JSON list of C-alpha atoms and ligand atoms in Angstrom, two decimals:
[
{"chain": "A", "resi": 7, "resn": "MET", "atom": "CA", "xyz": [-0.20, -0.09, 0.15]},
{"chain": "A", "resi": 8, "resn": "THR", "atom": "CA", "xyz": [1.21, 3.77, -1.02]},
{"chain": "A", "resi": 9, "resn": "GLU", "atom": "CA", "xyz": [0.80, 6.41, 1.49]},
{"chain": "A", "resi": 10, "resn": "TYR", "atom": "CA", "xyz": [0.89, 10.28, -0.09]},
{"chain": "A", "resi": 11, "resn": "THR", "atom": "CA", "xyz": [2.98, 12.64, 2.65]},
{"chain": "A", "resi": 12, "resn": "GLU", "atom": "CA", "xyz": [3.79, 15.88, 2.22]},
{"chain": "A", "resi": 13, "resn": "VAL", "atom": "CA", "xyz": [7.27, 16.41, 1.54]},
{"chain": "A", "resi": 14, "resn": "CYS", "atom": "CA", "xyz": [7.38, 20.42, 0.56]},
{"chain": "A", "resi": 15, "resn": "ARG", "atom": "CA", "xyz": [5.65, 23.62, -1.04]},
{"chain": "A", "resi": 16, "resn": "LEU", "atom": "CA", "xyz": [5.97, 23.42, -4.07]},
{"chain": "A", "resi": 17, "resn": "PRO", "atom": "CA", "xyz": [7.35, 27.37, -4.06]},
{"chain": "A", "resi": 18, "resn": "ASP", "atom": "CA", "xyz": [10.18, 26.18, -1.70]},
{"chain": "A", "resi": 19, "resn": "ILE", "atom": "CA", "xyz": [12.31, 23.98, -4.01]},
{"chain": "A", "resi": 20, "resn": "ARG", "atom": "CA", "xyz": [13.87, 25.40, -6.47]},
{"chain": "A", "resi": 21, "resn": "GLU", "atom": "CA", "xyz": [14.14, 24.70, -10.30]},
{"chain": "A", "resi": 22, "resn": "GLY", "atom": "CA", "xyz": [16.84, 22.03, -11.21]},
{"chain": "A", "resi": 23, "resn": "GLU", "atom": "CA", "xyz": [17.11, 22.13, -7.44]},
{"chain": "A", "resi": 24, "resn": "LEU", "atom": "CA", "xyz": [18.33, 18.28, -5.75]},
{"chain": "A", "resi": 25, "resn": "ARG", "atom": "CA", "xyz": [16.67, 18.04, -2.74]},
{"chain": "A", "resi": 26, "resn": "LYS", "atom": "CA", "xyz": [17.08, 14.93, 0.23]},
{"chain": "A", "resi": 27, "resn": "VAL", "atom": "CA", "xyz": [14.05, 14.28, 2.18]},
{"chain": "A", "resi": 28, "resn": "ALA", "atom": "CA", "xyz": [13.11, 11.54, 4.47]},
{"chain": "A", "resi": 29, "resn": "VAL", "atom": "CA", "xyz": [9.57, 10.39, 4.51]},
{"chain": "A", "resi": 30, "resn": "ARG", "atom": "CA", "xyz": [9.12, 7.34, 7.25]},
{"chain": "A", "resi": 31, "resn": "GLY", "atom": "CA", "xyz": [12.84, 7.03, 7.78]},
{"chain": "A", "resi": 32, "resn": "ARG", "atom": "CA", "xyz": [13.44, 6.73, 3.77]},
{"chain": "A", "resi": 33, "resn": "ASP", "atom": "CA", "xyz": [15.04, 9.33, 2.25]},
{"chain": "A", "resi": 34, "resn": "ILE", "atom": "CA", "xyz": [14.17, 10.35, -1.26]},
{"chain": "A", "resi": 35, "resn": "LEU", "atom": "CA", "xyz": [15.60, 12.94, -3.73]},
{"chain": "A", "resi": 36, "resn": "LEU", "atom": "CA", "xyz": [13.13, 15.12, -4.97]},
{"chain": "A", "resi": 37, "resn": "ALA", "atom": "CA", "xyz": [14.24, 17.17, -8.71]},
{"chain": "A", "resi": 38, "resn": "ARG", "atom": "CA", "xyz": [11.98, 20.25, -9.57]},
{"chain": "A", "resi": 39, "resn": "ARG", "atom": "CA", "xyz": [11.15, 20.48, -13.36]},
{"chain": "A", "resi": 40, "resn": "GLY", "atom": "CA", "xyz": [8.85, 23.32, -14.48]},
{"chain": "A", "resi": 41, "resn": "ASP", "atom": "CA", "xyz": [5.19, 22.17, -12.26]},
{"chain": "A", "resi": 42, "resn": "ARG", "atom": "CA", "xyz": [6.25, 19.00, -11.61]},
{"chain": "A", "resi": 43, "resn": "VAL", "atom": "CA", "xyz": [8.44, 17.41, -9.09]},
{"chain": "A", "resi": 44, "resn": "TYR", "atom": "CA", "xyz": [10.09, 14.17, -9.60]},
{"chain": "A", "resi": 45, "resn": "ALA", "atom": "CA", "xyz": [11.09, 11.86, -6.70]},
{"chain": "A", "resi": 46, "resn": "THR", "atom": "CA", "xyz": [13.82, 8.88, -6.85]},
{"chain": "A", "resi": 47, "resn": "GLY", "atom": "CA", "xyz": [16.02, 7.04, -4.19]},
{"chain": "A", "resi": 48, "resn": "VAL", "atom": "CA", "xyz": [18.77, 8.74, -2.94]},
{"chain": "A", "resi": 49, "resn": "LEU", "atom": "CA", "xyz": [21.33, 6.65, -3.91]},
{"chain": "A", "resi": 50, "resn": "CYS", "atom": "CA", "xyz": [22.81, 5.27, -6.34]},
{"chain": "A", "resi": 51, "resn": "PRO", "atom": "CA", "xyz": [21.96, 2.11, -7.58]},
{"chain": "A", "resi": 52, "resn": "HIS", "atom": "CA", "xyz": [25.61, 1.12, -8.47]},
{"chain": "A", "resi": 53, "resn": "LEU", "atom": "CA", "xyz": [27.55, 1.90, -5.40]},
{"chain": "A", "resi": 54, "resn": "ARG", "atom": "CA", "xyz": [25.32, 3.46, -2.80]},
{"chain": "A", "resi": 55, "resn": "ALA", "atom": "CA", "xyz": [26.90, 7.68, -3.47]},
{"chain": "A", "resi": 56, "resn": "ASP", "atom": "CA", "xyz": [24.24, 10.17, -1.99]},
{"chain": "A", "resi": 57, "resn": "LEU", "atom": "CA", "xyz": [23.15, 11.19, -5.91]},
{"chain": "A", "resi": 58, "resn": "SER", "atom": "CA", "xyz": [21.68, 14.87, -3.62]},
{"chain": "A", "resi": 59, "resn": "GLU", "atom": "CA", "xyz": [25.43, 15.77, -4.71]},
{"chain": "A", "resi": 60, "resn": "GLY", "atom": "CA", "xyz": [24.72, 14.54, -8.12]},
{"chain": "A", "resi": 61, "resn": "THR", "atom": "CA", "xyz": [24.33, 16.90, -10.62]},
{"chain": "A", "resi": 62, "resn": "LEU", "atom": "CA", "xyz": [20.73, 17.30, -12.91]},
{"chain": "A", "resi": 63, "resn": "GLN", "atom": "CA", "xyz": [20.87, 18.56, -16.69]},
{"chain": "A", "resi": 64, "resn": "GLY", "atom": "CA", "xyz": [17.53, 18.48, -17.70]},
{"chain": "A", "resi": 65, "resn": "TYR", "atom": "CA", "xyz": [15.82, 15.39, -16.45]},
{"chain": "A", "resi": 66, "resn": "ILE", "atom": "CA", "xyz": [19.42, 13.25, -16.26]},
{"chain": "A", "resi": 67, "resn": "LEU", "atom": "CA", "xyz": [20.39, 13.07, -12.75]},
{"chain": "A", "resi": 68, "resn": "THR", "atom": "CA", "xyz": [24.10, 11.90, -13.22]},
{"chain": "A", "resi": 69, "resn": "CYS", "atom": "CA", "xyz": [25.51, 10.48, -9.59]},
{"chain": "A", "resi": 70, "resn": "PRO", "atom": "CA", "xyz": [29.06, 12.29, -8.48]},
{"chain": "A", "resi": 71, "resn": "LEU", "atom": "CA", "xyz": [31.03, 9.07, -7.45]},
{"chain": "A", "resi": 72, "resn": "HIS", "atom": "CA", "xyz": [31.25, 7.07, -11.40]},
{"chain": "A", "resi": 73, "resn": "GLY", "atom": "CA", "xyz": [29.32, 9.25, -13.74]},
{"chain": "A", "resi": 74, "resn": "SER", "atom": "CA", "xyz": [26.21, 6.89, -13.84]},
{"chain": "A", "resi": 75, "resn": "ARG", "atom": "CA", "xyz": [22.89, 8.98, -14.77]},
{"chain": "A", "resi": 76, "resn": "PHE", "atom": "CA", "xyz": [19.31, 8.25, -14.38]},
{"chain": "A", "resi": 77, "resn": "ASP", "atom": "CA", "xyz": [16.38, 9.85, -16.31]},
{"chain": "A", "resi": 78, "resn": "ILE", "atom": "CA", "xyz": [14.52, 10.93, -13.14]},
{"chain": "A", "resi": 79, "resn": "ARG", "atom": "CA", "xyz": [10.99, 10.72, -14.82]},
{"chain": "A", "resi": 80, "resn": "ASP", "atom": "CA", "xyz": [11.20, 6.93, -15.03]},
{"chain": "A", "resi": 81, "resn": "GLY", "atom": "CA", "xyz": [14.47, 6.03, -13.15]},
{"chain": "A", "resi": 82, "resn": "HIS", "atom": "CA", "xyz": [15.76, 4.14, -16.67]},
{"chain": "A", "resi": 83, "resn": "VAL", "atom": "CA", "xyz": [19.75, 4.13, -16.77]},
{"chain": "A", "resi": 84, "resn": "VAL", "atom": "CA", "xyz": [20.99, 6.51, -19.37]},
{"chain": "A", "resi": 85, "resn": "ARG", "atom": "CA", "xyz": [25.07, 5.30, -18.98]},
{"chain": "A", "resi": 86, "resn": "TRP", "atom": "CA", "xyz": [26.15, 2.87, -16.38]},
{"chain": "A", "resi": 87, "resn": "THR", "atom": "CA", "xyz": [29.40, 4.77, -14.75]},
{"chain": "A", "resi": 88, "resn": "ASN", "atom": "CA", "xyz": [31.55, 6.62, -16.71]},
{"chain": "A", "resi": 89, "resn": "LEU", "atom": "CA", "xyz": [33.86, 3.81, -17.35]},
{"chain": "A", "resi": 90, "resn": "SER", "atom": "CA", "xyz": [34.43, 2.18, -21.04]},
{"chain": "A", "resi": 91, "resn": "GLY", "atom": "CA", "xyz": [35.39, -0.75, -22.88]},
{"chain": "A", "resi": 92, "resn": "THR", "atom": "CA", "xyz": [36.72, -4.29, -21.02]},
{"chain": "A", "resi": 93, "resn": "ILE", "atom": "CA", "xyz": [36.48, -2.00, -17.62]},
{"chain": "A", "resi": 94, "resn": "LEU", "atom": "CA", "xyz": [32.90, -1.51, -18.29]},
{"chain": "A", "resi": 95, "resn": "GLU", "atom": "CA", "xyz": [32.15, -5.05, -19.04]},
{"chain": "A", "resi": 96, "resn": "TYR", "atom": "CA", "xyz": [33.87, -6.49, -16.27]},
{"chain": "A", "resi": 97, "resn": "ALA", "atom": "CA", "xyz": [32.23, -4.09, -13.70]},
{"chain": "A", "resi": 98, "resn": "SER", "atom": "CA", "xyz": [28.72, -4.48, -15.25]},
{"chain": "A", "resi": 99, "resn": "ARG", "atom": "CA", "xyz": [29.18, -8.25, -14.77]},
{"chain": "A", "resi": 100, "resn": "ALA", "atom": "CA", "xyz": [30.29, -7.42, -11.04]},
{"chain": "A", "resi": 101, "resn": "ILE", "atom": "CA", "xyz": [26.94, -4.77, -10.71]},
{"chain": "A", "resi": 102, "resn": "PRO", "atom": "CA", "xyz": [24.95, -4.71, -13.35]},
{"chain": "A", "resi": 103, "resn": "PRO", "atom": "CA", "xyz": [23.10, -2.11, -14.64]},
{"chain": "A", "resi": 104, "resn": "ARG", "atom": "CA", "xyz": [20.17, -1.33, -11.95]},
{"chain": "A", "resi": 105, "resn": "PRO", "atom": "CA", "xyz": [17.10, 1.52, -12.39]},
{"chain": "A", "resi": 106, "resn": "LEU", "atom": "CA", "xyz": [16.88, 3.96, -10.06]},
{"chain": "A", "resi": 107, "resn": "PRO", "atom": "CA", "xyz": [13.85, 3.97, -7.82]},
{"chain": "A", "resi": 108, "resn": "CYS", "atom": "CA", "xyz": [11.06, 6.36, -8.18]},
{"chain": "A", "resi": 109, "resn": "PHE", "atom": "CA", "xyz": [7.96, 7.77, -6.16]},
{"chain": "A", "resi": 110, "resn": "PRO", "atom": "CA", "xyz": [4.72, 8.95, -7.83]},
{"chain": "A", "resi": 111, "resn": "VAL", "atom": "CA", "xyz": [4.45, 12.89, -7.01]},
{"chain": "A", "resi": 112, "resn": "ARG", "atom": "CA", "xyz": [1.32, 14.89, -6.79]},
{"chain": "A", "resi": 113, "resn": "ILE", "atom": "CA", "xyz": [0.63, 18.51, -6.23]},
{"chain": "A", "resi": 114, "resn": "ASP", "atom": "CA", "xyz": [-2.03, 19.16, -4.56]},
{"chain": "A", "resi": 115, "resn": "GLY", "atom": "CA", "xyz": [-2.26, 23.47, -4.74]},
{"chain": "A", "resi": 116, "resn": "ASP", "atom": "CA", "xyz": [1.57, 24.04, -4.07]},
{"chain": "A", "resi": 117, "resn": "ARG", "atom": "CA", "xyz": [1.75, 21.28, -1.72]},
{"chain": "A", "resi": 118, "resn": "VAL", "atom": "CA", "xyz": [4.41, 18.11, -3.09]},
{"chain": "A", "resi": 119, "resn": "LEU", "atom": "CA", "xyz": [3.31, 15.00, -1.61]},
{"chain": "A", "resi": 120, "resn": "VAL", "atom": "CA", "xyz": [4.99, 11.98, -2.68]},
{"chain": "A", "resi": 121, "resn": "GLY", "atom": "CA", "xyz": [3.79, 8.51, -2.34]},
{"chain": "A", "resi": 122, "resn": "VAL", "atom": "CA", "xyz": [6.32, 5.47, -0.69]},
{"chain": "A", "resi": 123, "resn": "PRO", "atom": "CA", "xyz": [4.70, 2.17, -0.10]},
{"chain": "A", "resi": 124, "resn": "TRP", "atom": "CA", "xyz": [4.45, 0.74, 2.98]},
{"chain": "A", "resi": 125, "resn": "SER", "atom": "CA", "xyz": [7.54, -1.82, 3.47]},
{"chain": "B", "resi": 16, "resn": "FES", "atom": "S1", "xyz": [28.06, 5.18, -7.09]},
{"chain": "B", "resi": 16, "resn": "FES", "atom": "FE1", "xyz": [27.09, 5.89, -8.95]},
{"chain": "B", "resi": 16, "resn": "FES", "atom": "S2", "xyz": [27.86, 5.55, -10.90]},
{"chain": "B", "resi": 16, "resn": "FES", "atom": "FE2", "xyz": [29.31, 4.42, -9.30]}
]
C-alpha cells in the first residue's frame, strides 16, 4: 500500500534543485522541472553514492562518484558508470545496470506529496 506524504511546498523548491527529504525514515530525492516534481531514491544503484550531491541536466541525473546517469522521470539507466571498454564490461558483470527507484508525486495546490509504499 502506498501512502502520500507532504514533503515540501512547491515554491520552496527551486527549478533544477536536488533536495533530499525523509519519508518514514526513507531518504527520497526531489527534483523540480517546471511545474512538476520528480521523486527518486537518494542512493545510486551502482555503489550507493549520495545522488543529492550529483548534477541534474534536463531530466538526467548524474552520480557524483562514477558518473552513472539516470532519467528522473522513470529511473531508467542512461549510462552505467563513466567507465568504458573492457573495464565497463567487467564492472557491469560484477554490478549489472539497475534503474533508479522512482516514487509517484502529487501536487495539491502548492503542497508536494510523495507516495512511498509501506515496506
Ligand atoms: S556510485 Fe554512482 S556510479 Fe558508482
